[in-house]
Short mmCIF file of C-alpha atoms and ligand atoms in Angstrom, two decimals:
data_model
loop_
_atom_site.label_atom_id
_atom_site.label_comp_id
_atom_site.label_asym_id
_atom_site.label_seq_id
_atom_site.Cartn_x
_atom_site.Cartn_y
_atom_site.Cartn_z
CA MET V 122 45.34 129.05 43.22
CA MET V 123 47.09 128.39 46.49
CA VAL V 124 50.36 126.62 47.24
CA LEU V 125 50.53 124.95 50.64
CA MET V 126 54.10 124.41 51.79
CA ASP V 127 55.36 121.53 53.93
CA ALA V 128 55.68 122.40 57.60
CA ALA V 129 59.44 121.90 57.18
CA ALA V 130 59.78 124.07 54.05
CA THR V 131 62.81 126.35 54.15
CA PRO V 132 62.71 130.11 53.48
CA GLU V 133 64.63 129.46 50.24
CA GLN V 134 61.99 126.97 49.07
CA ILE V 135 59.23 129.46 49.89
CA GLU V 136 61.04 132.20 47.97
CA ALA V 137 61.54 129.84 45.01
CA VAL V 138 57.77 129.27 44.82
CA MET V 139 57.09 133.01 44.99
CA GLU V 140 59.68 133.58 42.26
CA ARG V 141 58.15 130.90 40.03
CA ILE V 142 54.72 132.56 40.33
CA ARG V 143 56.25 135.94 39.47
CA SER V 144 57.95 134.40 36.44
CA PHE V 145 54.41 133.88 35.09
CA ARG V 146 53.92 137.64 35.57
CA MET V 147 51.55 137.02 38.43
CA GLN V 148 51.47 138.38 41.93
CA ALA V 149 52.50 136.01 44.73
CA LEU V 150 51.05 136.61 48.16
CA ARG V 151 52.32 134.98 51.32
CA LEU V 152 49.38 134.12 53.58
CA PRO V 153 49.23 133.21 57.22
CA GLY V 154 48.49 129.46 57.36
CA ASP V 155 47.78 127.26 60.38
CA ASP V 156 51.01 125.41 60.85
CA HIS V 157 52.51 125.90 57.42
CA VAL V 158 53.07 128.73 54.98
CA ALA V 159 50.57 129.21 52.17
CA ILE V 160 51.28 131.21 49.03
CA GLY V 161 48.40 132.56 47.01
CA VAL V 162 48.41 133.56 43.38
CA ALA V 163 46.71 136.92 43.66
CA SER V 164 46.26 137.57 39.93
CA ALA V 165 43.55 136.15 37.69
CA ILE V 166 44.92 133.03 35.99
CA PRO V 167 43.91 132.52 32.33
CA ALA V 168 42.36 129.10 31.77
CA ASP V 169 45.13 127.96 29.41
CA VAL V 170 47.87 128.94 31.88
CA ARG V 171 46.27 127.22 34.88
CA PRO V 172 47.42 123.62 34.19
CA VAL V 173 50.93 124.77 33.27
CA LEU V 174 51.24 126.85 36.43
CA TYR V 175 49.78 124.02 38.48
CA ASP V 176 52.41 121.57 37.21
CA ALA V 177 55.24 124.08 37.52
CA LEU V 178 54.44 124.72 41.17
CA SER V 179 53.56 121.16 42.19
CA ILE V 180 57.05 119.84 41.41
CA LEU V 181 58.96 122.46 43.42
CA PRO V 182 60.74 121.23 46.57
CA GLY V 183 58.93 121.95 49.83
CA VAL V 184 55.49 122.11 48.22
CA SER V 185 52.87 120.01 49.99
CA ARG V 186 49.95 120.57 47.61
CA VAL V 187 48.58 123.07 45.13
CA VAL V 188 44.86 123.77 45.32
CA HIS V 189 42.57 125.48 42.89
CA ILE V 190 40.43 127.95 44.79
CA SER V 191 37.47 128.85 42.68
CA ARG V 192 36.06 131.40 45.14
CA PRO V 193 36.98 135.07 45.37
CA TYR V 194 37.79 134.59 49.06
CA LYS V 195 40.73 132.30 49.75
CA LEU V 196 41.58 131.96 53.44
CA ALA V 197 37.89 131.76 54.30
CA SER V 198 37.22 129.04 51.74
CA ARG V 199 36.83 125.37 52.52
CA GLU V 200 39.04 124.62 49.54
CA PHE V 201 41.90 126.25 51.44
CA HIS V 202 41.07 124.76 54.83
CA ARG V 203 39.17 121.50 54.60
CA VAL V 204 38.29 120.88 58.23
CA ASP V 205 35.93 123.00 60.33
CA THR V 206 37.61 125.78 62.24
CA VAL V 207 36.83 125.64 65.94
CA VAL V 208 37.24 128.98 67.69
CA ASP V 209 38.42 128.04 71.18
CA ILE V 210 38.29 130.83 73.73
CA ARG V 211 39.28 129.66 77.20
CA GLY V 212 37.65 126.30 76.64
CA VAL V 213 34.45 127.57 75.01
CA ARG V 214 34.60 125.98 71.58
CA ILE V 215 32.56 127.61 68.81
CA GLY V 216 32.22 125.42 65.74
CA ASP V 217 32.47 122.11 67.58
CA ARG V 218 29.66 119.67 68.32
CA GLU V 219 28.20 121.82 71.09
CA CYS V 220 26.16 124.79 69.91
CA VAL V 221 27.26 127.86 71.85
CA ILE V 222 24.62 130.32 72.98
CA MET V 223 25.44 134.00 73.39
CA ALA V 224 22.81 136.07 75.16
CA GLY V 225 22.33 139.41 76.84
CA PRO V 226 20.83 142.82 76.34
CA CYS V 227 21.12 144.87 73.20
CA SER V 228 22.84 147.61 75.23
CA VAL V 229 24.61 147.64 78.56
CA GLU V 230 22.48 150.11 80.53
CA SER V 231 23.55 149.82 84.17
CA ARG V 232 25.42 147.51 86.55
CA GLU V 233 22.19 146.04 87.92
CA GLN V 234 20.79 145.40 84.45
CA ILE V 235 23.86 143.69 83.02
CA VAL V 236 24.68 141.66 86.14
CA GLU V 237 21.09 140.46 86.54
CA THR V 238 20.97 139.46 82.86
CA ALA V 239 24.36 137.76 83.02
CA LEU V 240 23.38 135.62 86.00
CA ALA V 241 20.04 134.73 84.40
CA VAL V 242 21.42 133.70 81.00
CA ARG V 243 24.22 131.80 82.67
CA ALA V 244 21.67 129.91 84.80
CA ALA V 245 19.87 128.94 81.58
CA GLY V 246 23.05 127.58 79.97
CA ALA V 247 24.43 130.47 77.89
CA ARG V 248 28.22 130.54 77.61
CA ILE V 249 28.80 134.05 76.32
CA LEU V 250 27.37 137.38 77.47
CA ARG V 251 26.53 139.98 74.85
CA GLY V 252 25.87 143.67 75.47
CA GLY V 253 26.60 146.75 73.39
CA ALA V 254 28.65 149.62 74.77
CA TYR V 255 29.07 151.39 71.41
CA LYS V 256 25.73 151.31 69.63
CA PRO V 257 25.21 151.85 65.90
CA ARG V 258 21.87 153.66 66.04
CA THR V 259 19.98 154.81 62.99
CA SER V 260 19.09 158.07 64.74
CA PRO V 261 21.72 160.29 66.38
CA TYR V 262 19.13 161.05 69.09
CA ALA V 263 18.73 157.40 70.15
CA PHE V 264 20.74 155.96 73.08
CA GLN V 265 24.33 155.67 71.90
CA GLY V 266 25.66 153.31 74.57
CA LEU V 267 27.77 153.84 77.69
CA GLY V 268 31.13 153.58 75.90
CA VAL V 269 34.10 152.57 78.06
CA GLU V 270 31.92 152.49 81.19
CA GLY V 271 29.70 149.97 79.39
CA LEU V 272 32.76 147.86 78.55
CA ARG V 273 33.78 147.81 82.21
CA LEU V 274 30.31 146.81 83.35
CA LEU V 275 30.12 144.06 80.73
CA GLN V 276 33.50 142.70 81.80
CA GLU V 277 32.51 142.78 85.47
CA ALA V 278 29.19 141.02 84.77
CA GLY V 279 30.92 138.39 82.64
CA GLN V 280 33.41 137.68 85.39
CA ARG V 281 30.74 137.48 88.07
CA ALA V 282 28.63 135.06 86.02
CA GLY V 283 31.51 133.04 84.60
CA LEU V 284 30.72 133.97 81.00
CA LEU V 285 32.87 135.08 78.09
CA THR V 286 31.87 138.43 76.60
CA VAL V 287 31.18 139.81 73.13
CA THR V 288 30.56 143.46 72.28
CA GLU V 289 30.51 145.66 69.22
CA VAL V 290 33.38 147.86 68.11
CA MET V 291 32.48 150.61 65.65
CA ALA V 292 35.72 152.53 65.11
CA PRO V 293 39.24 151.33 64.31
CA GLU V 294 40.68 153.45 67.13
CA ASP V 295 38.42 151.69 69.67
CA VAL V 296 39.70 148.20 68.81
CA PRO V 297 42.39 148.17 71.56
CA VAL V 298 40.07 149.22 74.38
CA VAL V 299 37.31 146.84 73.31
CA ALA V 300 39.80 143.97 72.94
CA GLU V 301 41.15 144.76 76.41
CA HIS V 302 37.70 144.39 78.02
CA ALA V 303 35.90 141.77 75.90
CA ASP V 304 36.75 138.25 74.74
CA ILE V 305 35.21 138.70 71.29
CA LEU V 306 34.99 141.80 69.10
CA GLN V 307 31.69 142.18 67.25
CA ILE V 308 31.63 143.90 63.90
CA GLY V 309 28.06 144.96 63.31
CA ALA V 310 25.98 144.55 60.20
CA ARG V 311 26.27 148.22 59.30
CA ASN V 312 30.05 148.01 59.51
CA MET V 313 30.57 144.78 57.60
CA GLN V 314 32.30 146.67 54.82
CA ASN V 315 34.04 149.25 56.97
CA PHE V 316 37.43 148.21 55.66
CA PRO V 317 39.60 150.27 58.03
CA LEU V 318 37.68 148.66 60.92
CA LEU V 319 38.14 145.15 59.46
CA ILE V 320 41.86 145.81 59.05
CA ALA V 321 42.23 147.13 62.61
CA ALA V 322 40.26 144.21 64.07
CA GLY V 323 42.22 141.75 61.95
CA ARG V 324 45.55 143.18 63.07
CA SER V 325 44.52 142.92 66.73
CA GLY V 326 44.39 139.14 66.35
CA HIS V 327 41.43 139.16 68.75
CA PRO V 328 38.58 136.70 68.14
CA THR V 329 35.98 138.48 66.03
CA LEU V 330 32.31 137.90 65.33
CA LEU V 331 31.38 139.35 61.96
CA LYS V 332 27.75 140.10 61.19
CA ARG V 333 26.38 139.95 57.68
CA GLY V 334 25.45 143.33 56.25
CA PRO V 335 21.73 143.91 55.62
CA SER V 336 22.21 143.88 51.84
CA ALA V 337 25.39 141.86 51.58
CA SER V 338 25.70 138.87 49.28
CA LEU V 339 27.43 135.84 50.74
CA ASP V 340 30.51 136.55 48.62
CA GLU V 341 30.69 140.07 50.06
CA PHE V 342 30.22 138.63 53.56
CA LEU V 343 33.01 136.11 53.09
CA LEU V 344 35.30 138.71 51.54
CA ALA V 345 34.78 140.83 54.66
CA ALA V 346 35.79 137.76 56.70
CA GLU V 347 38.77 137.42 54.35
CA TYR V 348 39.93 140.89 55.44
CA LEU V 349 40.00 139.74 59.06
CA LEU V 350 41.84 136.53 58.22
CA HIS V 351 44.26 138.22 55.86
CA HIS V 352 45.19 140.85 58.43
CA GLY V 353 45.91 138.33 61.14
CA THR V 354 42.84 137.06 63.00
CA ALA V 355 42.43 133.31 62.70
CA ASN V 356 39.41 133.21 65.01
CA VAL V 357 36.54 134.54 62.95
CA ILE V 358 32.88 133.68 63.59
CA LEU V 359 30.27 134.45 60.94
CA CYS V 360 26.84 135.65 62.06
CA GLU V 361 23.72 135.67 59.90
CA ARG V 362 21.36 138.31 61.29
CA GLY V 363 18.85 138.86 58.53
CA VAL V 364 18.92 140.90 55.37
CA HIS V 365 16.89 143.83 54.18
CA PRO V 366 13.27 142.83 54.81
CA LEU V 367 10.82 141.74 52.18
CA ASP V 368 8.01 142.80 54.47
CA ARG V 369 8.88 145.29 57.18
CA ALA V 370 5.25 145.38 58.29
CA TYR V 371 5.83 142.07 60.04
CA THR V 372 9.55 141.53 60.56
CA ARG V 373 12.48 143.91 60.91
CA ASN V 374 14.66 141.87 58.56
CA THR V 375 14.34 138.67 56.56
CA LEU V 376 16.37 136.01 58.30
CA ASP V 377 18.26 134.10 55.62
CA LEU V 378 18.58 130.68 57.21
CA SER V 379 19.64 129.19 53.90
CA ALA V 380 22.89 131.10 54.45
CA VAL V 381 23.76 128.65 57.23
CA PRO V 382 24.20 125.45 55.19
CA VAL V 383 25.69 127.44 52.30
CA LEU V 384 28.30 129.12 54.50
CA LYS V 385 29.10 125.83 56.22
CA HIS V 386 29.62 124.26 52.80
CA VAL V 387 31.81 126.92 51.19
CA SER V 388 33.72 128.02 54.29
CA HIS V 389 35.38 126.35 57.27
CA LEU V 390 34.46 129.17 59.66
CA PRO V 391 31.87 128.71 62.42
CA VAL V 392 28.45 130.15 61.64
CA ILE V 393 26.01 131.45 64.21
CA VAL V 394 22.58 133.05 63.84
CA ASP V 395 21.09 136.12 65.53
CA PRO V 396 17.32 135.54 65.42
CA SER V 397 16.64 138.68 67.48
CA HIS V 398 17.77 141.17 64.84
CA GLY V 399 16.70 138.63 62.22
CA VAL V 400 13.02 139.10 62.97
CA GLY V 401 12.94 142.04 65.38
CA VAL V 402 9.88 140.76 67.24
CA ALA V 403 10.29 138.81 70.49
CA ARG V 404 7.29 136.60 69.71
CA TYR V 405 8.98 135.18 66.60
CA VAL V 406 12.48 134.80 68.03
CA PRO V 407 12.10 131.30 69.57
CA ALA V 408 10.83 129.72 66.34
CA MET V 409 13.73 131.10 64.33
CA ALA V 410 16.22 130.19 67.06
CA ARG V 411 15.04 126.58 66.92
CA ALA V 412 15.12 126.63 63.13
CA ALA V 413 18.66 127.99 63.12
CA ILE V 414 19.94 125.13 65.27
CA ALA V 415 18.06 122.66 63.07
CA ALA V 416 19.69 124.25 60.00
CA GLY V 417 23.16 123.56 61.38
CA ALA V 418 24.15 126.80 63.10
CA ASP V 419 27.08 126.49 65.50
CA GLY V 420 25.42 128.81 67.96
CA LEU V 421 23.07 131.71 68.48
CA MET V 422 23.16 135.29 69.64
CA VAL V 423 19.92 136.17 71.45
CA GLU V 424 18.88 139.46 73.02
CA VAL V 425 17.62 139.09 76.59
CA HIS V 426 16.58 141.93 78.88
CA PRO V 427 15.24 141.75 82.45
CA ASP V 428 12.55 144.31 81.58
CA PRO V 429 12.18 144.53 77.78
CA GLU V 430 9.51 147.24 77.95
CA ARG V 431 11.99 149.59 79.57
CA ALA V 432 15.00 148.64 77.44
CA LEU V 433 16.95 151.58 76.00
CA SER V 434 17.33 149.72 72.70
CA ASP V 435 15.69 146.76 70.95
CA GLY V 436 13.18 146.00 73.72
CA ALA V 437 10.63 144.76 71.18
CA GLN V 438 12.87 141.89 70.14
CA SER V 439 14.30 141.04 73.57
CA LEU V 440 13.24 137.94 75.48
CA THR V 441 12.73 138.01 79.22
CA PRO V 442 15.03 135.73 81.23
CA LYS V 443 12.10 133.37 81.74
CA GLN V 444 11.34 133.18 78.01
CA PHE V 445 15.02 132.61 77.35
CA SER V 446 15.20 129.80 79.85
CA THR V 447 12.21 128.07 78.23
CA LEU V 448 13.81 128.53 74.81
CA MET V 449 17.05 126.94 76.01
CA MET V 450 15.17 123.82 77.06
CA GLU V 451 13.56 123.61 73.62
CA LEU V 452 16.88 124.21 71.89
CA ARG V 453 18.48 121.29 73.72
CA ARG V 454 15.88 118.97 72.24
CA VAL V 455 16.37 120.38 68.73
CA ALA V 456 20.15 120.16 69.08
CA GLU V 457 19.93 116.55 70.15
CA ALA V 458 17.69 115.74 67.19
CA VAL V 459 20.36 117.01 64.77
CA GLY V 460 23.33 115.38 66.50
CA ARG V 461 24.47 118.46 68.42
CA SER V 462 24.26 119.52 72.05
CA ILE V 463 23.84 122.65 74.14
CA ALA V 464 25.50 123.16 77.50
CA PRO V 465 23.22 122.16 80.38
CA ALA V 466 22.16 124.76 82.89
CA PRO V 467 24.89 124.69 85.56
C1 PEP N 624 23.39 144.37 67.91
O1 PEP N 624 23.91 143.23 67.99
O2 PEP N 624 22.84 144.94 68.87
C2 PEP N 624 23.34 145.02 66.58
C3 PEP N 624 23.32 146.34 66.46
O3 PEP N 624 23.29 144.12 65.58
P1 PEP N 624 23.37 144.31 63.98
O4 PEP N 624 24.72 144.85 63.71
O5 PEP N 624 23.17 142.91 63.49
O6 PEP N 624 22.26 145.22 63.59
MN1 MN N 625 20.26 145.11 69.25
#
């Protein structure tokens, strides 16, 4: 249960609501709302107490409305926040009518590589440049990323191409340096339940793209988003990137596109899809990218590399700039068919 206060509610009225909740021997939690204070009842409410508590809170001065939130996540739920959240970063609006395309290499490898990719994806209509500087690799012997140097190169390439940037942060202590260089923090699939990392990213207040863990249920995914929201980041973007594969012989993961309409229904947060990690094979990426837009995704994250065969990571799933440009033209037609749009090539 959640109590939404009037914008003009006084501190005394807020405290009176918290006190009333406590008088039921329940924990009251003050939550960061948009323009008004929200107070959550953090304890489980027995069914027979619920209507009594509801009435007791509804009549208190300063209370705008009391909502039942049936989901384990609260701030991420559509019951709490009825309208779609639009994450607006310097005019790029994720979650609005326009689908926002993020593209770039799996890893930042060199200045030439990231700048060439940035200019190419920008020319095709992408709005956000991706590129990993800290790489979560299954093997400790695989390329681990360029670290801070990679962040600098990504920032430089983004500025030169006129693109926002998104890059993964793997450790809580790296949140400040990544936030300083990139517009959006990415929390990778493997770190979806790294709670210290979620807390540090949340506290930074920096826009954050959260990837679904390979075996995470949607409740677990949304509870991870709840950590970010609860700790202070309002700008959270959800990213479906495939779950543990049913058939690894053909695809790296199984892309759960049904997650898109479900997440859009139960949450107000923008939802994007990463078809590259979703299938892991460049040949299949365009079909799933088109399907994701048709399914209602607010955007995509696509891996693009100027020379996929020589990529230091994820070459097999990376599109060439030419393939990406063709895909963008197809995506515009799909977007139009479902009442959305994609930025034209500049
Ligand atoms: C990536 O974006 O390069 C990446 C490692 O993704 P994921 O966390 O989805 O595996
Ligand atoms: Mn990758």
